[in-house]
């Protein structure tokens, strides 16, 4: 249990995918302008991350490793993610149109979101078990949600601020991201203190 | 009339078949073909690079081991046994000069991996941090060659001035990292002893 | 467009990182030193040139329906080949770039160029476009890496320069420093061109690699 908590909270806070590991920066900067789109995007990402991990894990351990074709990992994983995203979109559209309305629009953007491919590869490098991998993927997704929600709140505030002309727009957003990621550095070392050895 | 109908139907069926070929089968075939060609190219590249990769990995690992145990003269072989979770690998010098142990412990930013060289007398010949996630500028202070040199020549180490052991100091601003390096080195010494020293 | 303008287009006028603001993940993540930036830039350039050429060659064979998956397979193939070559001949660079080597697959510059340029142009033009964009990407990453290494560790290309004179600001080696350096660079370009160079005032979806398959990108993004 304790180990589970450490994996989960490390993924959310200490190794935050967006602010510490630089994965999924495009949606972080692109879809964080409004709170509701930030939440919608993040929920879709959490869902696809966990699903992608659940599918890629058995393929890695049951197929790629025994056949010694680990070098096909990248190509197999990205194809699985692309197919999964398509499948989820079609299913949602057909059976849960309401959910498709709110989340479906973000799905096509997720195939090329490096956070999703990143989490499937990272879990294998970390040698996690199946359940630990799922937990870590979920944590990574929640970390993504946290970063996007926090940042969209900040962006709504900096919108009206008076910056020097050269810093208006994109640079201001980047400097704000820098400060948010600085605050996340404060979490490193905290997890052990909370859950102990 | 009837035959015309049938003909029209037949034309339609052919048209449907042709369009489903263009719509479904052709794209699938092309995609499959691309996948096959790419996989073949990858298999070929893998076959060509695999021996080079294996060679360079052993070469680099032996260089790293040579840094903590220079007397080993860059030629090591693995010692296989059941090890506790925080001992990654144990190698011994082929000329019997000593052992190189790779151990892990928890640092400030996560797992920290240390390589420790121990000579046949049981004295540490070198300590090196090979993998870490510590804060640059703070935690990394406990990884400098100057700081780690205090481990050299020690057979028994302590944190709290026990008699008969050499006290290792932590470094300001990097206490947790210093402690992790200390514990990992301690683990290596203990593992060395439980293996019964170098053979 | 002639060949020379295809080249300079990618390096200056449409620099993928500094002007088009694409490929932000590797730009921020691997630029802790000039060498790493250079390594990432060259690896990406190799994939970009090869995939541009192959996709321009296959543009009449690949049916429109499976366009994107086919591009992804071709790109992923080249990424794996580059990864294997790095492991064999440049293990230090491979170790430093780590996860971001396989992630070249989802670098929006590569899929974006395949979709917007290579699949519509002649092989030679696609090759030159790849070289230009690749050089632009490499230059930007090298610049970011140089600044962060110099300020963050007082060295450049591994050579100690100012480290002895004063304590380096090591936060520049960490995540916040990456965002900060990138922000300042974009601001500098804004200042020098008086706001004309960078047309985007926002990060949006229009240049995203998935734009083709995303019904919202055409309408100006997900907002």
mmCIF file with all atom_site columns, C-alpha atoms in Angstrom, chain C residues 49-197:
data_model
loop_
_atom_site.group_PDB
_atom_site.id
_atom_site.type_symbol
_atom_site.label_atom_id
_atom_site.label_alt_id
_atom_site.label_comp_id
_atom_site.label_asym_id
_atom_site.label_entity_id
_atom_site.label_seq_id
_atom_site.pdbx_PDB_ins_code
_atom_site.Cartn_x
_atom_site.Cartn_y
_atom_site.Cartn_z
_atom_site.occupancy
_atom_site.B_iso_or_equiv
_atom_site.pdbx_formal_charge
_atom_site.auth_seq_id
_atom_site.auth_comp_id
_atom_site.auth_asym_id
_atom_site.auth_atom_id
_atom_site.pdbx_PDB_model_num
ATOM 1   C CA . UNK C 1 49  ? 15.250 14.330 -44.109 1.00 0.00 ? 49  UNK C CA 1
ATOM 2   C CA . UNK C 1 50  ? 14.794 10.559 -44.557 1.00 0.00 ? 50  UNK C CA 1
ATOM 3   C CA . UNK C 1 51  ? 11.068 10.586 -43.835 1.00 0.00 ? 51  UNK C CA 1
ATOM 4   C CA . UNK C 1 52  ? 10.512 13.619 -46.096 1.00 0.00 ? 52  UNK C CA 1
ATOM 5   C CA . UNK C 1 53  ? 12.273 11.841 -48.974 1.00 0.00 ? 53  UNK C CA 1
ATOM 6   C CA . UNK C 1 54  ? 10.446 8.522  -48.496 1.00 0.00 ? 54  UNK C CA 1
ATOM 7   C CA . UNK C 1 55  ? 7.050  10.173 -48.108 1.00 0.00 ? 55  UNK C CA 1
ATOM 8   C CA . UNK C 1 56  ? 7.581  12.332 -51.196 1.00 0.00 ? 56  UNK C CA 1
ATOM 9   C CA . UNK C 1 57  ? 8.516  9.146  -53.102 1.00 0.00 ? 57  UNK C CA 1
ATOM 10  C CA . UNK C 1 58  ? 5.424  7.294  -51.895 1.00 0.00 ? 58  UNK C CA 1
ATOM 11  C CA . UNK C 1 59  ? 2.968  10.161 -52.169 1.00 0.00 ? 59  UNK C CA 1
ATOM 12  C CA . UNK C 1 60  ? 1.135  8.654  -55.158 1.00 0.00 ? 60  UNK C CA 1
ATOM 13  C CA . UNK C 1 61  ? 1.072  5.130  -53.765 1.00 0.00 ? 61  UNK C CA 1
ATOM 14  C CA . UNK C 1 62  ? -0.314 5.810  -50.290 1.00 0.00 ? 62  UNK C CA 1
ATOM 15  C CA . UNK C 1 63  ? -4.136 6.030  -50.323 1.00 0.00 ? 63  UNK C CA 1
ATOM 16  C CA . UNK C 1 64  ? -5.536 9.079  -48.610 1.00 0.00 ? 64  UNK C CA 1
ATOM 17  C CA . UNK C 1 65  ? -7.378 6.990  -46.015 1.00 0.00 ? 65  UNK C CA 1
ATOM 18  C CA . UNK C 1 66  ? -4.288 5.471  -44.442 1.00 0.00 ? 66  UNK C CA 1
ATOM 19  C CA . UNK C 1 67  ? -2.114 8.543  -44.993 1.00 0.00 ? 67  UNK C CA 1
ATOM 20  C CA . UNK C 1 68  ? -1.462 9.388  -41.346 1.00 0.00 ? 68  UNK C CA 1
ATOM 21  C CA . UNK C 1 69  ? -0.805 5.794  -40.127 1.00 0.00 ? 69  UNK C CA 1
ATOM 22  C CA . UNK C 1 70  ? 1.534  5.225  -43.089 1.00 0.00 ? 70  UNK C CA 1
ATOM 23  C CA . UNK C 1 71  ? 3.474  8.392  -42.284 1.00 0.00 ? 71  UNK C CA 1
ATOM 24  C CA . UNK C 1 72  ? 3.698  7.347  -38.640 1.00 0.00 ? 72  UNK C CA 1
ATOM 25  C CA . UNK C 1 73  ? 5.052  3.908  -39.566 1.00 0.00 ? 73  UNK C CA 1
ATOM 26  C CA . UNK C 1 74  ? 7.694  5.388  -41.876 1.00 0.00 ? 74  UNK C CA 1
ATOM 27  C CA . UNK C 1 75  ? 8.735  7.965  -39.276 1.00 0.00 ? 75  UNK C CA 1
ATOM 28  C CA . UNK C 1 76  ? 8.782  5.422  -36.438 1.00 0.00 ? 76  UNK C CA 1
ATOM 29  C CA . UNK C 1 77  ? 10.972 3.170  -38.576 1.00 0.00 ? 77  UNK C CA 1
ATOM 30  C CA . UNK C 1 78  ? 13.562 5.894  -39.138 1.00 0.00 ? 78  UNK C CA 1
ATOM 31  C CA . UNK C 1 79  ? 13.437 6.917  -35.465 1.00 0.00 ? 79  UNK C CA 1
ATOM 32  C CA . UNK C 1 80  ? 14.238 3.347  -34.390 1.00 0.00 ? 80  UNK C CA 1
ATOM 33  C CA . UNK C 1 81  ? 17.095 3.132  -36.896 1.00 0.00 ? 81  UNK C CA 1
ATOM 34  C CA . UNK C 1 82  ? 18.553 6.421  -35.631 1.00 0.00 ? 82  UNK C CA 1
ATOM 35  C CA . UNK C 1 83  ? 18.127 5.161  -32.043 1.00 0.00 ? 83  UNK C CA 1
ATOM 36  C CA . UNK C 1 84  ? 20.000 1.934  -32.802 1.00 0.00 ? 84  UNK C CA 1
ATOM 37  C CA . UNK C 1 85  ? 22.789 3.827  -34.566 1.00 0.00 ? 85  UNK C CA 1
ATOM 38  C CA . UNK C 1 86  ? 23.126 6.199  -31.597 1.00 0.00 ? 86  UNK C CA 1
ATOM 39  C CA . UNK C 1 87  ? 23.317 3.249  -29.188 1.00 0.00 ? 87  UNK C CA 1
ATOM 40  C CA . UNK C 1 88  ? 26.065 1.715  -31.279 1.00 0.00 ? 88  UNK C CA 1
ATOM 41  C CA . UNK C 1 89  ? 28.158 4.733  -32.197 1.00 0.00 ? 89  UNK C CA 1
ATOM 42  C CA . UNK C 1 90  ? 27.281 7.565  -29.772 1.00 0.00 ? 90  UNK C CA 1
ATOM 43  C CA . UNK C 1 91  ? 26.251 5.875  -26.489 1.00 0.00 ? 91  UNK C CA 1
ATOM 44  C CA . UNK C 1 92  ? 26.859 9.014  -24.379 1.00 0.00 ? 92  UNK C CA 1
ATOM 45  C CA . UNK C 1 93  ? 24.421 11.070 -26.474 1.00 0.00 ? 93  UNK C CA 1
ATOM 46  C CA . UNK C 1 94  ? 21.935 8.182  -26.405 1.00 0.00 ? 94  UNK C CA 1
ATOM 47  C CA . UNK C 1 95  ? 22.185 8.019  -22.611 1.00 0.00 ? 95  UNK C CA 1
ATOM 48  C CA . UNK C 1 96  ? 21.712 11.790 -22.241 1.00 0.00 ? 96  UNK C CA 1
ATOM 49  C CA . UNK C 1 97  ? 18.713 12.020 -24.571 1.00 0.00 ? 97  UNK C CA 1
ATOM 50  C CA . UNK C 1 98  ? 17.103 8.822  -23.265 1.00 0.00 ? 98  UNK C CA 1
ATOM 51  C CA . UNK C 1 99  ? 13.347 8.772  -23.650 1.00 0.00 ? 99  UNK C CA 1
ATOM 52  C CA . UNK C 1 100 ? 13.361 11.673 -26.078 1.00 0.00 ? 100 UNK C CA 1
ATOM 53  C CA . UNK C 1 101 ? 14.883 9.555  -28.851 1.00 0.00 ? 101 UNK C CA 1
ATOM 54  C CA . UNK C 1 102 ? 11.810 7.317  -29.301 1.00 0.00 ? 102 UNK C CA 1
ATOM 55  C CA . UNK C 1 103 ? 9.666  10.406 -28.755 1.00 0.00 ? 103 UNK C CA 1
ATOM 56  C CA . UNK C 1 104 ? 11.030 11.940 -31.984 1.00 0.00 ? 104 UNK C CA 1
ATOM 57  C CA . UNK C 1 105 ? 8.142  9.941  -33.538 1.00 0.00 ? 105 UNK C CA 1
ATOM 58  C CA . UNK C 1 106 ? 5.603  12.346 -32.087 1.00 0.00 ? 106 UNK C CA 1
ATOM 59  C CA . UNK C 1 107 ? 7.646  15.499 -32.753 1.00 0.00 ? 107 UNK C CA 1
ATOM 60  C CA . UNK C 1 108 ? 5.073  17.673 -34.478 1.00 0.00 ? 108 UNK C CA 1
ATOM 61  C CA . UNK C 1 109 ? 7.701  19.133 -36.830 1.00 0.00 ? 109 UNK C CA 1
ATOM 62  C CA . UNK C 1 110 ? 8.265  15.780 -38.551 1.00 0.00 ? 110 UNK C CA 1
ATOM 63  C CA . UNK C 1 111 ? 4.651  14.684 -39.001 1.00 0.00 ? 111 UNK C CA 1
ATOM 64  C CA . UNK C 1 112 ? 3.733  18.280 -39.806 1.00 0.00 ? 112 UNK C CA 1
ATOM 65  C CA . UNK C 1 113 ? 6.305  18.554 -42.598 1.00 0.00 ? 113 UNK C CA 1
ATOM 66  C CA . UNK C 1 114 ? 5.281  15.136 -43.967 1.00 0.00 ? 114 UNK C CA 1
ATOM 67  C CA . UNK C 1 115 ? 1.661  16.219 -44.055 1.00 0.00 ? 115 UNK C CA 1
ATOM 68  C CA . UNK C 1 116 ? 2.071  19.804 -45.210 1.00 0.00 ? 116 UNK C CA 1
ATOM 69  C CA . UNK C 1 117 ? 5.096  19.628 -47.494 1.00 0.00 ? 117 UNK C CA 1
ATOM 70  C CA . UNK C 1 118 ? 6.556  16.223 -48.391 1.00 0.00 ? 118 UNK C CA 1
ATOM 71  C CA . UNK C 1 119 ? 3.250  14.639 -49.414 1.00 0.00 ? 119 UNK C CA 1
ATOM 72  C CA . UNK C 1 120 ? 2.601  17.452 -51.876 1.00 0.00 ? 120 UNK C CA 1
ATOM 73  C CA . UNK C 1 121 ? 6.020  18.177 -53.363 1.00 0.00 ? 121 UNK C CA 1
ATOM 74  C CA . UNK C 1 122 ? 8.828  16.696 -55.441 1.00 0.00 ? 122 UNK C CA 1
ATOM 75  C CA . UNK C 1 123 ? 11.438 14.475 -53.817 1.00 0.00 ? 123 UNK C CA 1
ATOM 76  C CA . UNK C 1 124 ? 14.292 16.969 -54.195 1.00 0.00 ? 124 UNK C CA 1
ATOM 77  C CA . UNK C 1 125 ? 12.207 19.818 -52.763 1.00 0.00 ? 125 UNK C CA 1
ATOM 78  C CA . UNK C 1 126 ? 11.136 17.629 -49.852 1.00 0.00 ? 126 UNK C CA 1
ATOM 79  C CA . UNK C 1 127 ? 14.773 16.745 -49.158 1.00 0.00 ? 127 UNK C CA 1
ATOM 80  C CA . UNK C 1 128 ? 15.820 20.404 -49.134 1.00 0.00 ? 128 UNK C CA 1
ATOM 81  C CA . UNK C 1 129 ? 12.875 21.285 -46.938 1.00 0.00 ? 129 UNK C CA 1
ATOM 82  C CA . UNK C 1 130 ? 13.991 18.558 -44.530 1.00 0.00 ? 130 UNK C CA 1
ATOM 83  C CA . UNK C 1 131 ? 17.550 19.867 -44.470 1.00 0.00 ? 131 UNK C CA 1
ATOM 84  C CA . UNK C 1 132 ? 16.391 23.456 -43.926 1.00 0.00 ? 132 UNK C CA 1
ATOM 85  C CA . UNK C 1 133 ? 13.899 22.643 -41.187 1.00 0.00 ? 133 UNK C CA 1
ATOM 86  C CA . UNK C 1 134 ? 16.366 20.225 -39.587 1.00 0.00 ? 134 UNK C CA 1
ATOM 87  C CA . UNK C 1 135 ? 19.134 22.834 -39.548 1.00 0.00 ? 135 UNK C CA 1
ATOM 88  C CA . UNK C 1 136 ? 16.716 25.389 -38.091 1.00 0.00 ? 136 UNK C CA 1
ATOM 89  C CA . UNK C 1 137 ? 15.722 22.964 -35.349 1.00 0.00 ? 137 UNK C CA 1
ATOM 90  C CA . UNK C 1 138 ? 19.351 22.034 -34.644 1.00 0.00 ? 138 UNK C CA 1
ATOM 91  C CA . UNK C 1 139 ? 20.400 25.685 -34.510 1.00 0.00 ? 139 UNK C CA 1
ATOM 92  C CA . UNK C 1 140 ? 17.630 26.567 -32.067 1.00 0.00 ? 140 UNK C CA 1
ATOM 93  C CA . UNK C 1 141 ? 18.398 23.617 -29.778 1.00 0.00 ? 141 UNK C CA 1
ATOM 94  C CA . UNK C 1 142 ? 22.124 24.316 -29.898 1.00 0.00 ? 142 UNK C CA 1
ATOM 95  C CA . UNK C 1 143 ? 21.452 27.953 -28.958 1.00 0.00 ? 143 UNK C CA 1
ATOM 96  C CA . UNK C 1 144 ? 19.161 26.977 -26.071 1.00 0.00 ? 144 UNK C CA 1
ATOM 97  C CA . UNK C 1 145 ? 21.691 24.380 -24.889 1.00 0.00 ? 145 UNK C CA 1
ATOM 98  C CA . UNK C 1 146 ? 24.577 26.834 -25.079 1.00 0.00 ? 146 UNK C CA 1
ATOM 99  C CA . UNK C 1 147 ? 22.764 29.492 -23.047 1.00 0.00 ? 147 UNK C CA 1
ATOM 100 C CA . UNK C 1 148 ? 21.584 27.035 -20.393 1.00 0.00 ? 148 UNK C CA 1
ATOM 101 C CA . UNK C 1 149 ? 24.969 25.336 -20.099 1.00 0.00 ? 149 UNK C CA 1
ATOM 102 C CA . UNK C 1 150 ? 26.856 28.630 -19.860 1.00 0.00 ? 150 UNK C CA 1
ATOM 103 C CA . UNK C 1 151 ? 24.542 30.207 -17.288 1.00 0.00 ? 151 UNK C CA 1
ATOM 104 C CA . UNK C 1 152 ? 23.658 27.007 -15.467 1.00 0.00 ? 152 UNK C CA 1
ATOM 105 C CA . UNK C 1 153 ? 27.048 25.364 -15.138 1.00 0.00 ? 153 UNK C CA 1
ATOM 106 C CA . UNK C 1 154 ? 29.561 27.968 -16.331 1.00 0.00 ? 154 UNK C CA 1
ATOM 107 C CA . UNK C 1 155 ? 30.751 25.826 -19.198 1.00 0.00 ? 155 UNK C CA 1
ATOM 108 C CA . UNK C 1 156 ? 30.247 25.514 -22.943 1.00 0.00 ? 156 UNK C CA 1
ATOM 109 C CA . UNK C 1 157 ? 30.547 22.265 -24.911 1.00 0.00 ? 157 UNK C CA 1
ATOM 110 C CA . UNK C 1 158 ? 31.970 20.747 -21.733 1.00 0.00 ? 158 UNK C CA 1
ATOM 111 C CA . UNK C 1 159 ? 34.768 23.355 -21.502 1.00 0.00 ? 159 UNK C CA 1
ATOM 112 C CA . UNK C 1 160 ? 34.800 25.269 -18.218 1.00 0.00 ? 160 UNK C CA 1
ATOM 113 C CA . UNK C 1 161 ? 34.524 29.015 -18.878 1.00 0.00 ? 161 UNK C CA 1
ATOM 114 C CA . UNK C 1 162 ? 33.028 31.108 -16.096 1.00 0.00 ? 162 UNK C CA 1
ATOM 115 C CA . UNK C 1 163 ? 32.579 28.362 -13.492 1.00 0.00 ? 163 UNK C CA 1
ATOM 116 C CA . UNK C 1 164 ? 35.654 29.531 -11.527 1.00 0.00 ? 164 UNK C CA 1
ATOM 117 C CA . UNK C 1 165 ? 34.751 33.230 -11.616 1.00 0.00 ? 165 UNK C CA 1
ATOM 118 C CA . UNK C 1 166 ? 31.315 33.024 -9.975  1.00 0.00 ? 166 UNK C CA 1
ATOM 119 C CA . UNK C 1 167 ? 28.832 30.414 -8.881  1.00 0.00 ? 167 UNK C CA 1
ATOM 120 C CA . UNK C 1 168 ? 26.703 29.262 -11.847 1.00 0.00 ? 168 UNK C CA 1
ATOM 121 C CA . UNK C 1 169 ? 22.920 29.663 -11.542 1.00 0.00 ? 169 UNK C CA 1
ATOM 122 C CA . UNK C 1 170 ? 22.153 25.961 -11.505 1.00 0.00 ? 170 UNK C CA 1
ATOM 123 C CA . UNK C 1 171 ? 18.374 26.450 -11.752 1.00 0.00 ? 171 UNK C CA 1
ATOM 124 C CA . UNK C 1 172 ? 19.005 27.064 -15.464 1.00 0.00 ? 172 UNK C CA 1
ATOM 125 C CA . UNK C 1 173 ? 19.846 23.366 -15.782 1.00 0.00 ? 173 UNK C CA 1
ATOM 126 C CA . UNK C 1 174 ? 16.456 22.463 -14.313 1.00 0.00 ? 174 UNK C CA 1
ATOM 127 C CA . UNK C 1 175 ? 12.913 22.635 -15.648 1.00 0.00 ? 175 UNK C CA 1
ATOM 128 C CA . UNK C 1 176 ? 12.157 26.266 -14.660 1.00 0.00 ? 176 UNK C CA 1
ATOM 129 C CA . UNK C 1 177 ? 15.324 27.465 -16.397 1.00 0.00 ? 177 UNK C CA 1
ATOM 130 C CA . UNK C 1 178 ? 14.234 25.770 -19.616 1.00 0.00 ? 178 UNK C CA 1
ATOM 131 C CA . UNK C 1 179 ? 10.886 27.590 -19.729 1.00 0.00 ? 179 UNK C CA 1
ATOM 132 C CA . UNK C 1 180 ? 12.602 30.855 -18.749 1.00 0.00 ? 180 UNK C CA 1
ATOM 133 C CA . UNK C 1 181 ? 15.324 30.641 -21.419 1.00 0.00 ? 181 UNK C CA 1
ATOM 134 C CA . UNK C 1 182 ? 12.800 29.766 -24.133 1.00 0.00 ? 182 UNK C CA 1
ATOM 135 C CA . UNK C 1 183 ? 10.531 32.643 -23.053 1.00 0.00 ? 183 UNK C CA 1
ATOM 136 C CA . UNK C 1 184 ? 13.399 35.112 -23.158 1.00 0.00 ? 184 UNK C CA 1
ATOM 137 C CA . UNK C 1 185 ? 14.527 33.916 -26.597 1.00 0.00 ? 185 UNK C CA 1
ATOM 138 C CA . UNK C 1 186 ? 11.023 34.336 -28.026 1.00 0.00 ? 186 UNK C CA 1
ATOM 139 C CA . UNK C 1 187 ? 10.798 37.787 -26.414 1.00 0.00 ? 187 UNK C CA 1
ATOM 140 C CA . UNK C 1 188 ? 14.156 38.711 -27.932 1.00 0.00 ? 188 UNK C CA 1
ATOM 141 C CA . UNK C 1 189 ? 12.936 37.763 -31.406 1.00 0.00 ? 189 UNK C CA 1
ATOM 142 C CA . UNK C 1 190 ? 9.757  39.748 -30.784 1.00 0.00 ? 190 UNK C CA 1
ATOM 143 C CA . UNK C 1 191 ? 11.880 42.741 -29.787 1.00 0.00 ? 191 UNK C CA 1
ATOM 144 C CA . UNK C 1 192 ? 14.335 42.519 -32.684 1.00 0.00 ? 192 UNK C CA 1
ATOM 145 C CA . UNK C 1 193 ? 11.611 42.132 -35.303 1.00 0.00 ? 193 UNK C CA 1
ATOM 146 C CA . UNK C 1 194 ? 9.310  44.559 -33.513 1.00 0.00 ? 194 UNK C CA 1
ATOM 147 C CA . UNK C 1 195 ? 6.706  41.856 -33.126 1.00 0.00 ? 195 UNK C CA 1
ATOM 148 C CA . UNK C 1 196 ? 6.617  40.995 -36.827 1.00 0.00 ? 196 UNK C CA 1
ATOM 149 C CA . UNK C 1 197 ? 8.523  37.696 -36.966 1.00 0.00 ? 197 UNK C CA 1
#
